[in-house]
Tab-separated table of C-alpha atoms in Angstrom:
chain	number	residue	atom	x	y	z
E	265	MET	CA	61.390	235.015	59.746
E	266	ASN	CA	59.903	232.040	57.902
E	267	GLN	CA	63.332	230.360	57.941
E	268	LEU	CA	63.604	230.848	61.741
E	269	LEU	CA	60.167	229.317	62.343
E	270	THR	CA	61.042	226.360	60.132
E	271	THR	CA	64.241	225.719	62.087
E	272	LEU	CA	62.460	225.885	65.482
E	273	PHE	CA	59.749	223.494	64.264
E	274	ALA	CA	62.427	220.969	63.151
E	275	LEU	CA	64.115	221.090	66.564
E	276	VAL	CA	60.816	220.493	68.380
E	277	VAL	CA	60.018	217.483	66.178
E	278	ALA	CA	63.504	216.007	66.664
E	279	SER	CA	63.269	216.380	70.459
E	280	ALA	CA	59.841	214.771	70.592
E	281	THR	CA	61.008	211.865	68.433
E	282	GLY	CA	64.071	211.252	70.617
E	283	PHE	CA	61.937	211.321	73.785
E	284	ALA	CA	59.498	208.801	72.272
E	285	HIS	CA	62.350	206.461	71.338
E	286	ALA	CA	63.760	206.709	74.831
E	287	GLN	CA	60.408	205.810	76.354
E	288	ALA	CA	59.958	202.828	74.012
E	289	ALA	CA	63.475	201.362	74.541
E	290	PRO	CA	63.530	198.357	76.941
E	291	ALA	CA	65.097	198.963	80.324
E	292	ALA	CA	68.568	197.459	80.908
E	293	PRO	CA	68.405	194.188	82.888
E	294	ALA	CA	68.971	194.608	86.611
E	295	ALA	CA	72.264	193.321	87.999
E	296	PRO	CA	71.881	189.984	89.828
E	297	ALA	CA	71.627	190.241	93.581
E	298	ALA	CA	74.962	189.690	95.350
E	299	GLN	CA	75.266	186.254	96.915
E	300	PRO	CA	76.199	186.172	100.602
E	301	ALA	CA	79.875	185.358	101.112
E	302	ALA	CA	80.699	181.928	102.506
E	303	PRO	CA	81.659	182.120	106.182
E	304	ALA	CA	85.413	182.283	106.639
E	305	GLN	CA	87.047	179.342	108.334
E	306	PRO	CA	88.711	180.185	111.646
E	307	ALA	CA	92.436	180.717	111.364
E	308	GLY	CA	94.293	177.479	111.982
E	309	ALA	CA	91.175	175.317	111.903
E	310	LYS	CA	92.097	171.690	111.220
E	311	SER	CA	90.217	168.445	110.907
E	312	LEU	CA	90.587	165.900	113.691
E	313	GLU	CA	92.600	163.708	111.340
E	314	ALA	CA	95.038	166.552	110.747
E	315	LYS	CA	95.316	167.228	114.472
E	316	VAL	CA	96.263	163.671	115.403
E	317	ALA	CA	98.506	163.127	112.380
E	318	MET	CA	101.614	164.294	114.219
E	319	CYS	CA	100.931	161.794	117.045
E	320	LEU	CA	100.474	158.672	114.946
E	321	GLY	CA	104.097	158.160	113.945
E	322	CYS	CA	105.139	157.425	117.533
E	323	HIS	CA	102.112	156.536	119.647
E	324	ASN	CA	100.332	154.274	117.159
E	325	ILE	CA	103.186	151.957	116.231
E	326	ARG	CA	103.557	148.898	118.433
E	327	GLY	CA	106.975	148.678	120.014
E	328	TYR	CA	108.091	152.082	118.753
E	329	GLN	CA	111.048	153.364	120.748
E	330	ALA	CA	112.257	156.862	121.471
E	331	SER	CA	115.929	157.561	122.057
E	332	PHE	CA	115.651	160.656	124.264
E	333	PRO	CA	116.639	160.981	127.040
E	334	GLU	CA	117.348	157.249	126.772
E	335	VAL	CA	115.948	154.389	124.716
E	336	HIS	CA	112.420	153.489	125.835
E	337	ARG	CA	109.049	152.660	124.313
E	338	VAL	CA	106.806	155.672	123.860
E	339	PRO	CA	103.738	155.609	126.115
E	340	MET	CA	100.480	154.012	125.089
E	341	LEU	CA	97.793	156.678	124.743
E	342	ALA	CA	94.716	154.791	123.529
E	343	GLY	CA	92.414	154.452	126.540
E	344	GLN	CA	94.278	157.027	128.624
E	345	SER	CA	92.321	159.580	130.653
E	346	ALA	CA	91.453	162.561	128.447
E	347	GLY	CA	92.053	164.990	131.304
E	348	TYR	CA	95.547	163.627	131.820
E	349	ILE	CA	96.474	163.910	128.133
E	350	GLU	CA	95.265	167.518	128.191
E	351	ALA	CA	97.286	168.240	131.333
E	352	ALA	CA	100.406	166.566	129.924
E	353	LEU	CA	100.295	168.466	126.624
E	354	ALA	CA	99.685	171.724	128.484
E	355	ALA	CA	102.704	170.965	130.689
E	356	TYR	CA	104.903	170.352	127.630
E	357	LYS	CA	103.601	173.557	126.077
E	358	GLY	CA	104.208	175.554	129.238
E	359	GLY	CA	107.638	174.082	129.926
E	360	GLU	CA	106.764	172.237	133.142
E	361	ARG	CA	107.702	169.081	131.264
E	362	LYS	CA	110.986	169.372	129.432
E	363	HIS	CA	111.237	167.397	126.209
E	364	PRO	CA	112.320	169.152	122.991
E	365	THR	CA	110.201	167.056	120.615
E	366	MET	CA	107.047	167.143	122.707
E	367	ARG	CA	107.508	170.861	123.402
E	368	GLY	CA	107.656	171.545	119.656
E	369	ILE	CA	104.511	169.498	119.027
E	370	ALA	CA	102.557	171.016	121.915
E	371	ASP	CA	103.510	174.550	120.878
E	372	ALA	CA	101.798	173.973	117.517
E	373	LEU	CA	98.478	173.052	119.173
E	374	THR	CA	95.669	175.331	120.283
E	375	ASP	CA	93.740	174.604	123.465
E	376	GLN	CA	90.923	173.191	121.320
E	377	ASP	CA	93.388	170.992	119.404
E	378	ILE	CA	94.635	169.568	122.700
E	379	LYS	CA	91.103	168.881	123.904
E	380	ASP	CA	90.171	167.164	120.627
E	381	ILE	CA	93.297	164.983	120.564
E	382	ALA	CA	92.818	163.984	124.209
E	383	GLY	CA	89.184	163.029	123.678
E	384	TRP	CA	90.040	160.996	120.586
E	385	TYR	CA	92.759	158.969	122.315
E	386	ALA	CA	90.617	158.386	125.404
E	387	LYS	CA	88.032	156.565	123.272
E	388	LEU	CA	90.402	154.846	120.844
E	389	GLY	CA	90.354	151.048	121.078
E	390	GLN	CA	87.890	150.980	123.962
E	391	GLU	CA	84.837	149.690	122.115
E	392	GLY	CA	83.503	146.633	123.906
E	393	ALA	CA	86.322	146.590	126.459
E	394	ALA	CA	85.397	144.859	129.709
E	395	PRO	CA	85.816	146.939	132.870
E	396	LEU	CA	88.923	146.177	134.882
E	397	ALA	CA	88.707	144.543	138.272
E	398	ASP	CA	89.779	146.563	141.276
E	399	LYS	CA	92.268	143.908	142.335
E	400	PRO	CA	95.583	143.855	140.422
E	401	SER	CA	96.089	140.904	138.122
E	402	ARG	CA	99.235	139.874	140.004
E	403	GLU	CA	100.452	140.479	143.509
E	404	PRO	CA	103.681	142.410	144.132
E	405	SER	CA	106.621	140.934	145.931
E	406	PRO	CA	106.902	141.926	149.613
E	407	GLN	CA	109.673	144.384	148.713
E	408	VAL	CA	107.619	146.063	145.985
E	409	ALA	CA	104.505	146.042	148.196
E	410	ALA	CA	106.446	148.052	150.765
E	411	LEU	CA	107.537	150.539	148.098
E	412	LEU	CA	103.962	150.906	146.830
E	413	GLN	CA	102.738	151.560	150.351
E	414	LYS	CA	105.426	154.166	150.918
E	415	ALA	CA	104.625	155.910	147.632
E	416	ALA	CA	100.850	155.633	148.209
E	417	CYS	CA	100.355	155.186	144.429
E	418	VAL	CA	96.761	153.960	144.702
E	419	SER	CA	95.729	157.109	146.576
E	420	CYS	CA	95.956	159.012	143.282
E	421	HIS	CA	96.029	156.416	140.513
E	422	GLY	CA	93.184	154.386	141.997
E	423	ALA	CA	92.321	150.717	142.151
E	424	ASN	CA	94.522	148.549	139.937
E	425	PHE	CA	96.426	151.786	139.126
E	426	SER	CA	93.877	152.312	136.329
E	427	LYS	CA	91.091	154.249	138.023
E	428	PRO	CA	92.576	157.650	138.880
E	429	ILE	CA	90.764	159.740	141.453
E	430	ALA	CA	90.931	162.929	139.351
E	431	PRO	CA	90.545	163.463	135.594
E	432	ASN	CA	94.031	164.944	135.237
E	433	TYR	CA	95.773	161.934	136.819
E	434	PRO	CA	96.968	159.165	134.495
E	435	LYS	CA	96.128	155.517	134.282
E	436	ILE	CA	99.465	153.746	134.772
E	437	GLY	CA	98.511	150.067	135.130
E	438	GLY	CA	99.994	148.137	132.196
E	439	GLN	CA	101.856	151.149	130.790
E	440	HIS	CA	105.267	150.311	129.285
E	441	LYS	CA	107.587	149.743	132.214
E	442	ASP	CA	110.578	151.363	130.525
E	443	TYR	CA	108.533	154.518	129.892
E	444	LEU	CA	107.317	154.543	133.510
E	445	PHE	CA	110.915	154.279	134.682
E	446	VAL	CA	112.048	157.207	132.504
E	447	ALA	CA	109.053	159.279	133.651
E	448	LEU	CA	109.718	158.605	137.334
E	449	LYS	CA	113.371	159.574	136.959
E	450	ALA	CA	112.329	162.786	135.199
E	451	TYR	CA	110.485	163.866	138.348
E	452	LYS	CA	113.785	163.577	140.238
E	453	THR	CA	115.744	165.631	137.690
E	454	ASP	CA	116.528	169.222	138.593
E	455	ASN	CA	118.424	172.019	136.849
E	456	ASN	CA	118.417	170.405	133.411
E	457	ALA	CA	117.290	172.518	130.472
E	458	ALA	CA	116.237	169.556	128.316
E	459	VAL	CA	115.027	166.879	130.764
E	460	GLY	CA	112.770	166.914	133.789
E	461	ARG	CA	109.205	167.275	135.029
E	462	ASN	CA	108.151	170.007	137.402
E	463	ASN	CA	105.351	168.532	139.511
E	464	ALA	CA	105.410	169.119	143.241
E	465	ILE	CA	103.484	165.978	144.196
E	466	MET	CA	105.302	163.535	141.946
E	467	GLY	CA	108.637	165.209	142.597
E	468	SER	CA	108.337	164.776	146.350
E	469	ILE	CA	107.329	161.123	145.905
E	470	ALA	CA	109.987	160.152	143.360
E	471	LYS	CA	112.792	161.766	145.345
E	472	GLN	CA	112.133	159.371	148.250
E	473	PHE	CA	113.374	156.430	146.185
E	474	SER	CA	116.619	155.246	144.710
E	475	THR	CA	116.894	154.605	140.983
E	476	ALA	CA	116.731	150.852	141.645
E	477	GLU	CA	113.563	151.266	143.685
E	478	LEU	CA	111.926	153.357	140.968
E	479	LYS	CA	112.763	150.633	138.468
E	480	ALA	CA	111.202	148.004	140.720
E	481	LEU	CA	108.002	150.058	140.961
E	482	ALA	CA	107.875	150.612	137.181
E	483	ASP	CA	108.561	146.948	136.445
E	484	TYR	CA	105.671	145.791	138.632
E	485	ILE	CA	103.089	148.365	137.508
E	486	GLY	CA	104.007	147.721	133.868
E	487	THR	CA	103.096	144.035	134.185
E	488	LEU	CA	99.493	144.642	135.270
E	489	GLU	CA	96.420	144.500	133.102
E	490	GLY	CA	95.113	147.903	132.095
E	491	ASP	CA	93.025	149.920	129.670
E	492	LEU	CA	95.992	151.304	127.772
E	493	LYS	CA	96.697	150.122	124.240
E	494	THR	CA	98.673	150.899	121.121
E	495	VAL	CA	96.246	150.895	118.192
E	496	PRO	CA	98.067	150.618	114.839
E	497	GLU	CA	97.220	153.316	112.334
E	498	ASN	CA	95.765	150.971	109.701
E	499	ARG	CA	93.094	149.887	112.192
E	500	PHE	CA	91.334	153.252	112.154
E	501	ARG	CA	92.356	155.145	109.028
E	502	HIS	CA	89.540	155.680	106.501
């Protein structure tokens, strides 16, 4: 009996000692609070520089020529109407304008990419530019004047062919004449999987004229003063 009491007393003392040690031991440090995760970038988000990079190799080199569908200088985009650039890229993307290279580029762009690129080109090279006069810088020949009247170009492209009446119409005054000629012929082209522009207004106008007459129109409009420029890449790269 004495041995049993001794054993029970030892167990009680051991339990009390362990409890006291547990109470005296310092608490484990709390885990640091989780930091909020950085917001994820939208899929496909690109800087403006990355968006325009694919344009620079053609549209920002003076005198650069394309070879499809025939040799011609690529159009000047600096100073062009933003709404027109948006409409043109959307037409390439949707297939209304047929051009394999431009279709491939437009397909890689989101609607926001297109808007950003258009806005950037519309402002490029326009700092301090004087407004154009309404009167063209040179008068057309009587033959070309008759063609212009028949086509009613100013009714859409505005005074001096550089003040379009709607945001999605282009400025054409001073644009490269060989590009204008290729563009006008494209509006006459039907049933071609790789070449052509599907635009009811321009198609009905262009189809009124012979190839020689379209060239005469392009040659005159290309000689006028305009807002359009080619701004070399090294002028604006940081």
